[in-house]
Coordinates of C-alpha atoms in Angstrom, one line a residue:
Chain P
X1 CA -34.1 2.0 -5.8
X2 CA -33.0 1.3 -2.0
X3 CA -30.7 -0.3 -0.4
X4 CA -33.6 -3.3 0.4
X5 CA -32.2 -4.0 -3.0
X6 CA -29.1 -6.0 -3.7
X7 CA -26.3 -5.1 -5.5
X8 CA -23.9 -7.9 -7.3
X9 CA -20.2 -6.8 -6.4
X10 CA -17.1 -8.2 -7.2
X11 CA -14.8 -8.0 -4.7
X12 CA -11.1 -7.9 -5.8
X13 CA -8.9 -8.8 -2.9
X14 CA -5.7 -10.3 -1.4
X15 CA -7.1 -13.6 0.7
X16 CA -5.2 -15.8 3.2
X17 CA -3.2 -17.9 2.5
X18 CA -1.7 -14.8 1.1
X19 CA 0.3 -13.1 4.0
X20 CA -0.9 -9.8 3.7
X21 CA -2.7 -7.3 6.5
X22 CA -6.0 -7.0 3.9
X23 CA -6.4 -10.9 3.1
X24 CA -7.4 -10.9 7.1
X25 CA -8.9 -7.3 7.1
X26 CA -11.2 -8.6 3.8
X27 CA -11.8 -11.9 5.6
X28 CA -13.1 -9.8 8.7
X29 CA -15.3 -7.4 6.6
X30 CA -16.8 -10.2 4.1
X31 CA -19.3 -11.7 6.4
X32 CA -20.9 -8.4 7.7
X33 CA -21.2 -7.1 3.8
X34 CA -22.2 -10.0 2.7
X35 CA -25.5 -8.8 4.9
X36 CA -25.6 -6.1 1.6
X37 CA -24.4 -7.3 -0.9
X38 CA -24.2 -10.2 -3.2
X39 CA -20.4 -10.9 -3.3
X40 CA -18.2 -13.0 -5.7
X41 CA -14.3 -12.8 -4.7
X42 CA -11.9 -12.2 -7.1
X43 CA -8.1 -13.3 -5.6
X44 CA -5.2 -14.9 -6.4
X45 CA -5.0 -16.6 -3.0
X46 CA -6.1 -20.2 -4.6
X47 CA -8.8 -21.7 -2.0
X48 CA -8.9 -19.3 0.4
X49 CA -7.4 -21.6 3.8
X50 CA -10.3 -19.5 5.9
X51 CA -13.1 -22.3 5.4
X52 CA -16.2 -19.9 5.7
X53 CA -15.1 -17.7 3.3
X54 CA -14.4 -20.7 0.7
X55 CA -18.0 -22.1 1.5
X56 CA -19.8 -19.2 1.7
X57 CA -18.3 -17.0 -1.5
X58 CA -17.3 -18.2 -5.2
X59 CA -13.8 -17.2 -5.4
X60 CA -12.5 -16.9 -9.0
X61 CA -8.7 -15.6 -10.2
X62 CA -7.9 -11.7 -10.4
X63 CA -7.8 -12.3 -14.0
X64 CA -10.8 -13.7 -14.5
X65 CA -12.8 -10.4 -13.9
X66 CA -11.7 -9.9 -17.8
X67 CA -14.6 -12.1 -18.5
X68 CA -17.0 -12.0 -15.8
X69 CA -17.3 -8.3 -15.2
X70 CA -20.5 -7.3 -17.0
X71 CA -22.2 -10.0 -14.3
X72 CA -21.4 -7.0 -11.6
X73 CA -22.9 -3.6 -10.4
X74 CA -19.9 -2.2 -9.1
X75 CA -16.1 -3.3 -8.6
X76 CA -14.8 -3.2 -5.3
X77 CA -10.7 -3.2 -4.9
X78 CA -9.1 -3.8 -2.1
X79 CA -5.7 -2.2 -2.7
X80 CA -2.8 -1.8 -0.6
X81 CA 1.6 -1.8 -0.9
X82 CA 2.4 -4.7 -2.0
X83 CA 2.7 -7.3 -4.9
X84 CA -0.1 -9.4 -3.6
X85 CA -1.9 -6.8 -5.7
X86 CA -0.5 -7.7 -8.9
X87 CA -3.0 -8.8 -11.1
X88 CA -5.6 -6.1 -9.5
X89 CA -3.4 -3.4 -10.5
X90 CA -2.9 -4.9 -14.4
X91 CA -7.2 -5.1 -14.1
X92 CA -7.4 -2.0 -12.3
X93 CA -6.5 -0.2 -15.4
X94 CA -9.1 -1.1 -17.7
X95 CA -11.7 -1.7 -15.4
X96 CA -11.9 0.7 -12.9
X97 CA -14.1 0.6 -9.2
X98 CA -14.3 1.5 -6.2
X99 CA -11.1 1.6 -4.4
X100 CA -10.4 0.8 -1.0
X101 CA -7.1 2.4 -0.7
X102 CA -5.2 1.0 2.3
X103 CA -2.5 3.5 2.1
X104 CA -2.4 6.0 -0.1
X105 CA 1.3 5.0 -1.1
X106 CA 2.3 2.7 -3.7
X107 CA 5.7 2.6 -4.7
X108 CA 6.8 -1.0 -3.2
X109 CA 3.5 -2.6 -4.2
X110 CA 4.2 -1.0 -7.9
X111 CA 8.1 -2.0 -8.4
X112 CA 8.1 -5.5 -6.5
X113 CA 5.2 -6.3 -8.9
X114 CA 6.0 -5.4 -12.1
X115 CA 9.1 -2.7 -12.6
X116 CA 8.5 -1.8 -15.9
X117 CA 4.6 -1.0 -15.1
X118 CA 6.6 0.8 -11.8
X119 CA 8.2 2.7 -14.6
X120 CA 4.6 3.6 -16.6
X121 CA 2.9 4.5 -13.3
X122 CA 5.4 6.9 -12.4
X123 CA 5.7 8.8 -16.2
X124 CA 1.4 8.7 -15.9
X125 CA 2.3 10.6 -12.4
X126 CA 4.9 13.0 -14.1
X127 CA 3.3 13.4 -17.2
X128 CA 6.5 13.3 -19.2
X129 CA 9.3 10.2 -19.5
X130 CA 11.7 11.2 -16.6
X131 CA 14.5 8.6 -16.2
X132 CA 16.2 10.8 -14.4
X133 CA 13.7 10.5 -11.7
X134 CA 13.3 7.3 -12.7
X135 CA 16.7 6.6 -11.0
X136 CA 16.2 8.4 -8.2
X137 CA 12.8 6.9 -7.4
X138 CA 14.5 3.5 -7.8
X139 CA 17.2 4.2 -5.7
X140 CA 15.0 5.8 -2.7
X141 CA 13.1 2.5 -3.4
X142 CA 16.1 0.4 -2.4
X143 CA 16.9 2.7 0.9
X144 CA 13.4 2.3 1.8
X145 CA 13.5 6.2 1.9
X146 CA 10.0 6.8 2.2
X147 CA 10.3 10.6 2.7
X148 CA 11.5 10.9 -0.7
X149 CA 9.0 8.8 -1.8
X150 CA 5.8 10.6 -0.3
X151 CA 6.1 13.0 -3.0
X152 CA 5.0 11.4 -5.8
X153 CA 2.0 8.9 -3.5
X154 CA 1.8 6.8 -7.3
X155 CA -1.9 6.9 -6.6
X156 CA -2.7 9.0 -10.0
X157 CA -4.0 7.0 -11.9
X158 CA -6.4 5.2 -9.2
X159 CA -7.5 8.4 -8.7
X160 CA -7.9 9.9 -12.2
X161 CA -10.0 6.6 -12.7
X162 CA -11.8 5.2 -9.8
X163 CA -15.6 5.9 -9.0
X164 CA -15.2 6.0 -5.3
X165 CA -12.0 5.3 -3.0
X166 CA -12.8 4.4 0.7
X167 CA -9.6 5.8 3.5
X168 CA -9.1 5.0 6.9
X169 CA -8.1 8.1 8.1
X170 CA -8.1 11.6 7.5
X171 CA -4.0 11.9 6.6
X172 CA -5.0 9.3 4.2
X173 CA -7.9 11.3 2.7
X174 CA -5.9 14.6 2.7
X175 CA -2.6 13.1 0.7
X176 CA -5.5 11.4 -2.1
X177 CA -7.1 15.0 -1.9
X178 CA -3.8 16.4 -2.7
X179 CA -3.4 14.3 -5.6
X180 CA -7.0 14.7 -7.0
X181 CA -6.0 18.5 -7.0
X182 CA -3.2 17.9 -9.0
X183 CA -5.0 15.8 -11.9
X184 CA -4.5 16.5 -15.3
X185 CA -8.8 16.0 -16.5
X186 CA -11.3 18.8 -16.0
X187 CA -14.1 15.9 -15.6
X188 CA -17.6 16.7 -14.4
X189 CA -17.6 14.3 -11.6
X190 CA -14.1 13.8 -9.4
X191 CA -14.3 10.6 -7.2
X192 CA -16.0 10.5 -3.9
X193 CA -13.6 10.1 -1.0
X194 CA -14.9 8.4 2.1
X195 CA -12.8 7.4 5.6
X196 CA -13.7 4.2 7.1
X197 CA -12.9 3.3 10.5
X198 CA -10.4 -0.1 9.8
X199 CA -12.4 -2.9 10.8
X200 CA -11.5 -4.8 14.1
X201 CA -13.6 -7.1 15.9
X202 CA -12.7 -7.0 19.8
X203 CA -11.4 -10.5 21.1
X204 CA -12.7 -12.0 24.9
X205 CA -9.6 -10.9 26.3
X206 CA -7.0 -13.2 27.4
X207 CA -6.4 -14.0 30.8
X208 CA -2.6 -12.3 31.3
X209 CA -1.6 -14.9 33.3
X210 CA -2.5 -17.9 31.6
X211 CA -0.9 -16.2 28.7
X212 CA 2.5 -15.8 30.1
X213 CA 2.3 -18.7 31.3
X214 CA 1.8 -20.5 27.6
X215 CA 5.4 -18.3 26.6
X216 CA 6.9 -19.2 29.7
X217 CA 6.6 -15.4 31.2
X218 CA 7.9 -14.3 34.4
X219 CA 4.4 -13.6 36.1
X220 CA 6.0 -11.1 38.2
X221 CA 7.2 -9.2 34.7
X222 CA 6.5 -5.7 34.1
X223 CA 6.8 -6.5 30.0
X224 CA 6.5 -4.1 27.1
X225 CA 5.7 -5.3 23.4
X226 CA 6.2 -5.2 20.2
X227 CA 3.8 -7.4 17.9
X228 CA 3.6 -7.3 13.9
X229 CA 6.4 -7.3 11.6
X230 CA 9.3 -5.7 13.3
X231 CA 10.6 -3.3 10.1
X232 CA 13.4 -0.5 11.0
X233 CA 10.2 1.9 10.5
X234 CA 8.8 1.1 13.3
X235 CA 12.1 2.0 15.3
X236 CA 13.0 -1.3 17.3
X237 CA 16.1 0.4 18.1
X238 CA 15.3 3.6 19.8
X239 CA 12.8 1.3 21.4
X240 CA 15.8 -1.2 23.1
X241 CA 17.8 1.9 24.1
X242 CA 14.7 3.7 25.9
X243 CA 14.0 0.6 27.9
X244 CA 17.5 -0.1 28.5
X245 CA 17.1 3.4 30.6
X246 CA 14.7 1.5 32.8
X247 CA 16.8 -1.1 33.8
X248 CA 17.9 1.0 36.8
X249 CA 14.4 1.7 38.5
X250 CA 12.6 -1.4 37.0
X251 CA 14.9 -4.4 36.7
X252 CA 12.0 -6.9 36.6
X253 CA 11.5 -5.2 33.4
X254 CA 11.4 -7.3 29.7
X255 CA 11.0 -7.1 26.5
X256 CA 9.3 -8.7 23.9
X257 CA 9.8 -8.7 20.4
X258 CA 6.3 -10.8 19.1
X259 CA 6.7 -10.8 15.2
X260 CA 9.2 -11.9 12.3
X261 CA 11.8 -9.8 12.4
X262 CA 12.6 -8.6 8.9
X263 CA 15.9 -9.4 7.0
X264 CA 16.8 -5.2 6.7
X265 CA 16.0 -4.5 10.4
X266 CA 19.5 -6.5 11.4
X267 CA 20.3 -8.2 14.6
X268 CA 18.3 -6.8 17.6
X269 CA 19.6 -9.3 20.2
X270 CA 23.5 -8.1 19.3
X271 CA 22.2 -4.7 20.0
X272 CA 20.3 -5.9 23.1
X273 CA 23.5 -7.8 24.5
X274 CA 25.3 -4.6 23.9
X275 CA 22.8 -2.2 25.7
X276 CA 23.3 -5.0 28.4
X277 CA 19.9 -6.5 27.6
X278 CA 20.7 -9.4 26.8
X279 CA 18.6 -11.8 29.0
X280 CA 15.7 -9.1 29.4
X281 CA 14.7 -9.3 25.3
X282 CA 13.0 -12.2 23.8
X283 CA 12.4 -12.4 20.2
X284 CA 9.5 -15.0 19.9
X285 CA 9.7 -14.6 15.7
X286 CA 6.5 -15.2 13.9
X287 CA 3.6 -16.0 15.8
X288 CA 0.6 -17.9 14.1
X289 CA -2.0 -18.5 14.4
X290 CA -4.1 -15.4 15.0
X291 CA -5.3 -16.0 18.3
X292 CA -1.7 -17.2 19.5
X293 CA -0.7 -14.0 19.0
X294 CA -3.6 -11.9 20.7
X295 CA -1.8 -14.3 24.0
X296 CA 1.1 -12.6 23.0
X297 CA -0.2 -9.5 23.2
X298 CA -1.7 -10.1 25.9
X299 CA 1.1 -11.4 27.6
X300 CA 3.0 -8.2 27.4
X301 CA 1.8 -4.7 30.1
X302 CA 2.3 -2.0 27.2
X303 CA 2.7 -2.0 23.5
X304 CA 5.0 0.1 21.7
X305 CA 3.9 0.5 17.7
X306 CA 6.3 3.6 16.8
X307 CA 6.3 4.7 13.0
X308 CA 9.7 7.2 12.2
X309 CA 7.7 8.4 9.1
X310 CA 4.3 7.3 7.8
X311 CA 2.9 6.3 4.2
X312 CA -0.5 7.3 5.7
X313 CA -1.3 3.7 6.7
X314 CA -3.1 2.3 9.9
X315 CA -1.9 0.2 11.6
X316 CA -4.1 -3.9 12.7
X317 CA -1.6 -4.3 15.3
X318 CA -2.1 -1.1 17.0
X319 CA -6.0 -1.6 16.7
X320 CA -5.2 -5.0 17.9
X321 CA -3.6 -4.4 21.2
X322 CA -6.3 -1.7 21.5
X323 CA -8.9 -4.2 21.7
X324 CA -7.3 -6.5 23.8
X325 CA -7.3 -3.4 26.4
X326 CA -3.7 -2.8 26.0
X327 CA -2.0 0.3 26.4
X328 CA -0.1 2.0 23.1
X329 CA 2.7 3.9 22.6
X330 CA 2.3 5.7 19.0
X331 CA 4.2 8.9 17.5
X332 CA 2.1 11.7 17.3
X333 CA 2.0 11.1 13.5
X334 CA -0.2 10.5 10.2
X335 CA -3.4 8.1 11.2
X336 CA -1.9 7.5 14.9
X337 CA -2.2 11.3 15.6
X338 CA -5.6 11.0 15.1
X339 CA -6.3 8.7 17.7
X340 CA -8.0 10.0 20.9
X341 CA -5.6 10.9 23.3
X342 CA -7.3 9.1 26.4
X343 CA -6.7 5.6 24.1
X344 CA -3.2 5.9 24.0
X345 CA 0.3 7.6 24.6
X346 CA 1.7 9.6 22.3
X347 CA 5.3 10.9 21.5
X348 CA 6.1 13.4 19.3
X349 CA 7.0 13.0 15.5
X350 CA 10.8 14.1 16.2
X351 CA 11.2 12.8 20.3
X352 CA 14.0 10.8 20.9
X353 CA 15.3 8.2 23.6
X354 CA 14.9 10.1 26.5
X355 CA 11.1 11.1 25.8
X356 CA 10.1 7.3 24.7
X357 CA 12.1 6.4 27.9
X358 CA 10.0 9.2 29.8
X359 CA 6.5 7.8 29.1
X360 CA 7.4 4.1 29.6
X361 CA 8.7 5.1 33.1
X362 CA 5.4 6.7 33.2
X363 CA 3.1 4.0 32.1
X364 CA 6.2 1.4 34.2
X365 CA 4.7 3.5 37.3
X366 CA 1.3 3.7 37.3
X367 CA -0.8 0.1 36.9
X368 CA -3.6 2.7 37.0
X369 CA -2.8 4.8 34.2
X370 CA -2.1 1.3 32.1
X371 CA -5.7 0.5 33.1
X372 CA -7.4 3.2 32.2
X373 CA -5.8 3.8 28.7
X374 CA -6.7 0.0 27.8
X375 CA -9.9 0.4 28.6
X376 CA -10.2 3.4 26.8
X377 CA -9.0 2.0 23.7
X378 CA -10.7 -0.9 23.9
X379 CA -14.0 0.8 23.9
X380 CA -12.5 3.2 20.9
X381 CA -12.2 0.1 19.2
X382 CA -15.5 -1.0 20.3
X383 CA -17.4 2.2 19.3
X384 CA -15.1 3.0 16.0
X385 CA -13.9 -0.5 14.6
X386 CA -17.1 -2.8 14.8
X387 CA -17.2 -4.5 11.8
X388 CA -20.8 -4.4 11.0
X389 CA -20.5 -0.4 11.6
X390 CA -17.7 -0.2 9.5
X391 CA -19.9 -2.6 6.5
X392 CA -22.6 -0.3 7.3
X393 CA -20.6 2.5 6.2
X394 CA -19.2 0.5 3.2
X395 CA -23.1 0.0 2.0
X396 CA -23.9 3.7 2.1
X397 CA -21.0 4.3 0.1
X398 CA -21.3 2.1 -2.3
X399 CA -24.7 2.6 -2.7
X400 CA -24.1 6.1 -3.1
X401 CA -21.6 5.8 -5.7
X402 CA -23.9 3.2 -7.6
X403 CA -26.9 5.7 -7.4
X404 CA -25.1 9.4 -8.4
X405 CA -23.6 7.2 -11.1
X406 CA -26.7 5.5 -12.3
X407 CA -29.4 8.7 -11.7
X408 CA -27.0 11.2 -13.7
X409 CA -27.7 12.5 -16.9
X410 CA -25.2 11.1 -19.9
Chain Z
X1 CA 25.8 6.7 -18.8
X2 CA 22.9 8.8 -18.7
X3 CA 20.2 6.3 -18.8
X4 CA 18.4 9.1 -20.8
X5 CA 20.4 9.0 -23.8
X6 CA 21.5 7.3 -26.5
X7 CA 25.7 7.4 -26.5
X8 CA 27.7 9.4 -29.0
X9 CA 30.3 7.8 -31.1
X10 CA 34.0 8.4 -31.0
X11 CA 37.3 7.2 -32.7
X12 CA 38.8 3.9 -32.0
X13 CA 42.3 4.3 -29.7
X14 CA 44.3 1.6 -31.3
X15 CA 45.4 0.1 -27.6
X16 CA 47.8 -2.7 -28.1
X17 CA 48.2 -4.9 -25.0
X18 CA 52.0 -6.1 -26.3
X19 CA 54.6 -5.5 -23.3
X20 CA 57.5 -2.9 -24.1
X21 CA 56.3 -2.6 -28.1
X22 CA 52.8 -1.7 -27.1
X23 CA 53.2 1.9 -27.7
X24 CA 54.7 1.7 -30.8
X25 CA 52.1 -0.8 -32.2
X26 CA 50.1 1.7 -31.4
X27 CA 51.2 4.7 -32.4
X28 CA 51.9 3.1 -36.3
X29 CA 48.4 2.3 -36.2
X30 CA 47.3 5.7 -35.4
X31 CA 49.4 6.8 -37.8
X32 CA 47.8 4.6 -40.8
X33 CA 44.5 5.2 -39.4
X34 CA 45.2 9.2 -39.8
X35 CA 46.6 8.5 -43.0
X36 CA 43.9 6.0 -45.0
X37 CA 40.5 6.8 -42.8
X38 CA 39.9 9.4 -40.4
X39 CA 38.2 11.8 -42.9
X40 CA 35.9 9.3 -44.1
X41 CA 35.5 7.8 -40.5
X42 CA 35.3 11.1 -38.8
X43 CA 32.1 12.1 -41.6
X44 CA 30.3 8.8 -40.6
X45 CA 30.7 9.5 -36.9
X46 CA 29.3 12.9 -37.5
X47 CA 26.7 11.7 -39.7
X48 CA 25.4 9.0 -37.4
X49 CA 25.3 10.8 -34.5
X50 CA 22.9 13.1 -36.2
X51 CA 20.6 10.1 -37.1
X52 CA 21.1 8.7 -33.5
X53 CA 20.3 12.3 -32.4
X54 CA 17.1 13.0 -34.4
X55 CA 15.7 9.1 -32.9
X56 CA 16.3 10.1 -29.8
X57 CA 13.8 12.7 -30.3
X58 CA 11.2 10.7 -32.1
X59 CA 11.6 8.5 -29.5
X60 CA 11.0 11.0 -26.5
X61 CA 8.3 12.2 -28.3
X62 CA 7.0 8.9 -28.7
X63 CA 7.1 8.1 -25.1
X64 CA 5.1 11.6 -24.4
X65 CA 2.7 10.6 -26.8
X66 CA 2.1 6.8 -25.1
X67 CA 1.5 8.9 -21.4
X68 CA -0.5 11.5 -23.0
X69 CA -2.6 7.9 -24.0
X70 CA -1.8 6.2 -20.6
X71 CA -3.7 9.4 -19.0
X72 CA -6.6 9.2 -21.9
X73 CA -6.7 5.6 -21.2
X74 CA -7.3 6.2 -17.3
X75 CA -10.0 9.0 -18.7
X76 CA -11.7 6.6 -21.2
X77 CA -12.3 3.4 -18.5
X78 CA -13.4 5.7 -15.8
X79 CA -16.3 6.4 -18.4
X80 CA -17.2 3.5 -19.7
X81 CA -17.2 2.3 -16.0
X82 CA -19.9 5.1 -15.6
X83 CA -21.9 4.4 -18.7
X84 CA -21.9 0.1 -17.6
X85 CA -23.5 1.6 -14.3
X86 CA -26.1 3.6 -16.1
X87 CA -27.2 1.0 -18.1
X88 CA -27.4 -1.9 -15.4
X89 CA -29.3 0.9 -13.8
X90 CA -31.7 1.6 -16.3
X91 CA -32.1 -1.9 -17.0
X92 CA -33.2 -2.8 -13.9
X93 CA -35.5 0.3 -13.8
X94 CA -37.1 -1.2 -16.9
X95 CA -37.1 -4.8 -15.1
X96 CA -38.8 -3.0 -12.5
X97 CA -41.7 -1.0 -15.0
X98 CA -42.6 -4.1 -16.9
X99 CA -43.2 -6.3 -13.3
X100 CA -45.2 -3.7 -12.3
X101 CA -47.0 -3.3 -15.9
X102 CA -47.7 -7.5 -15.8
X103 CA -48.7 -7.4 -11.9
X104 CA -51.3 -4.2 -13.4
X105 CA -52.4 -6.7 -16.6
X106 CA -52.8 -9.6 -14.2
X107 CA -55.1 -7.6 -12.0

């Protein structure tokens, strides 16, 4: 059998208008597998607002797979932190696939969806009713205390059961590795794990005038960027107080907060009036549609995309500005440590004001150095991030899985 | 409370909630309490918190059987997830003979 051959999938996935990083990453992947595979979509998104993927694909509730899954070759879950995933997780038990594990941490997804299954994932992690843990688990949960979380990934039982699960980077393959190690079942065959480059198809890059022009920019700006959801995690703080060390040397200097800023990350403007700020930060909020906020992005000289501890996630927005040629800021942590060095700037995991304020003075400086990282990371993202690579790579996989599964003796 | 376990019994105060009096109320209740029904009282508590005890423990046990199943269950649907593969495999492998046997007939 060969891969001329097509398989029937069913692809179990998050789709817009569910707000969720994978309903866009499946929506960018769905076309170029489709190439492969026949593919019937399995979401709770209703009809899907993308038009070509509600034309071209049958798209049927999570649920639903209860009856229709003896029509399919393999299962394919896309599965990430959050309660989009829901009804994949409730399926996900009995009918196990491959899994496409977005971060190999799933505590929120877990408790925001269900907390009583929150409650039977983690006993299946600890092997014994714990409520004592229980409690503490829950009360991490509500400080966001993701440190205390990492130890206990709640990826057992995806891993104890799945046929395959697909990573996108190597701290992501190395914390499901750790887990597999730990399982409870001497089993003949332990599930394949593959990292996949996250897909990310490179935009015709935005002229940067034009676009700070559309947000009523100073063209004369030297403006770093934040883009995405702004979540205390990804330090907005420490960010304001290193740029506020700017002001002196570079008082043409903004900032600019493009992304909803999340209920639990508090007032930034307060804190920027207080640094002094005031009239050098602008929060633009949400920005929608897609390609609004690649002229955000665009709009801005350097992108900052700082993580204070990592679930082992990637990050679109960081891929994003990379594509658009801009230059990153990252911590020198989990998949942003992996990252080439000539694609971006990195800080280390426990740097403080004074080394984030170091390299934006740096990058503030040199127009040159700006240049040259953007381009590099824009051809990272070219080489790395293509989506017809990256549903390439998927194929093989899957094929591979379908085939040692299928050839193997009973 | 321990979320763990189930609570232990105990004797009824008597409080009385009557200004200046209160105390005494309270302590004449005691009194006929101590006098009519603390033995008897005192060998129920005993004796359900024995009962309550010994549920507990079926019921811990219990939960450590249902992971011991959760985990099974995880084991069991990983392999029937394998043997569906097999057999749309060998199905279409037998698709595949029998074209071939007709396309040999035909010829």
């Amino acid at each position: 059998m060969s891969m001329i051959e097509r398989l029937r999938i069913a692809c179990i996935s998050p789709l817009n208008p569910l707000q969720s990083g994978i309903s866009d990453y499946t929506e960018t992947l769905l076309p170029f597998l489709h190439e492969f595979f026949d593919l019937t979509l399995y979401s709770d998104c209703g009809v899907p607002t993308n038009p070509l993927i509600a034309e071209q694909f049958p798209v049927y509730p999570v649920s639903d797979l209860f009856k229709h899954y003896s029509q399919y070759d393999l299962r394919l879950y896309q599965i990430g932190n959050s309660p989009h995933h829901r009804n994949a997780f409730t399926v996900l038990r009995t009918l196990p696939g491959v899994v496409v594990l977005h971060e190999p941490f799933l505590h929120h997804g877990l408790y925001y969806s269900s907390p009583l299954h929150y409650r039977r994932e983690l006993f299946y992690e600890l092997g014994i009713p714990d409520w004592a843990r229980l409690k503490y688990m829950e009360q991490a949960l509500m400080n966001d205390d993701r440190q205390a979380l990492m130890d206990i990934p709640m990826i057992g039982r995806i891993v104890d059961s799945s046929l395959g699960i697909l990573v996108h980077s190597q701290t992501a393959r190395r914390i499901v590795e750790t887990r597999r190690a730990k399982s409870a079942f001497c089993r003949p065959r332990l599930p394949q794990i593959m990292v996949v480059a996250q897909p990310m198809s490179v935009p015709d890059s935005d002229e940067m005038p034009e676009c700070r022009a559309r947000f009523g920019l100073p063209q004369d700006a030297l403006i770093f960027g934040m883009a995405g959801f702004i979540h205390p995690v990804k330090e907005p703080y420490l960010v304001l107080q290193a740029f506020a060390h700017l002001q002196a040397d570079f008082p043409q200097a903004m900032f600019l907060f493009a992304g909803e800023i999340l209920q639990e990350t508090g007032d930034l403007l307060t804190f920027a009036r207080d640094l002094g700020l005031g009239d050098k930060v602008i929060i633009l909020g949400r920005v929608e549609p897609l390609e609004r906020l690649h002229q955000a992005i665009s709009a801005c000289d350097v992108i900052l995309n700082l993580r204070r501890a990592t679930i082992g996630e990637t990050s679109a927005i960081a891929l994003r500005a990379m594509a658009l040629g801009k230059p990153i800021i990252v911590r020198n942590i989990g998949w942003f440590g992996e990252l080439p060095d000539e694609t971006c700037v990195k800080i280390g995991p426990e740097d403080g004001v004074e080394e984030l304020a170091a390299v934006m003075r740096a990058l503030a400086i040199s127009p040159e150095m700006r240049l040259r990282l953007g381009q590099e990371a824009r051809r990272y993202v070219e080489r790395e991030c293509d989506p017809r690579r990256v549903a390439r790579q998927y194929a093989e996989f899957l094929w591979d899985v379908y085939l040692s599964i299928g050839q193997s003796r009973v | 409370m321990d979320t763990q376990r189930l609570p232990l019994l105990r004797e009824q105060d008597f409080p009385s909630s009557v200004p200046v009096v209160g105390p005494l109320i309270r302590l004449v209740r005691r009194f006929l309490y101590w006098l009519t029904a603390k033995w008897a009282v005192l060998f129920l508590i005993q004796q359900q918190n024995q009962i309550n005890q010994i549920i507990e423990n079926r019921l811990r046990e219990q939960e450590s059987i249902l992971i011991d199943l959760d985990r099974d269950l995880a084991l069991l649907a990983r392999t029937v997830a394998e043997i569906e593969i097999r057999q749309r495999y060998l199905e279409k492998m037998l698709e595949k003979i029998q074209a071939a046997d007709q396309t040999q007939q035909d010829a």
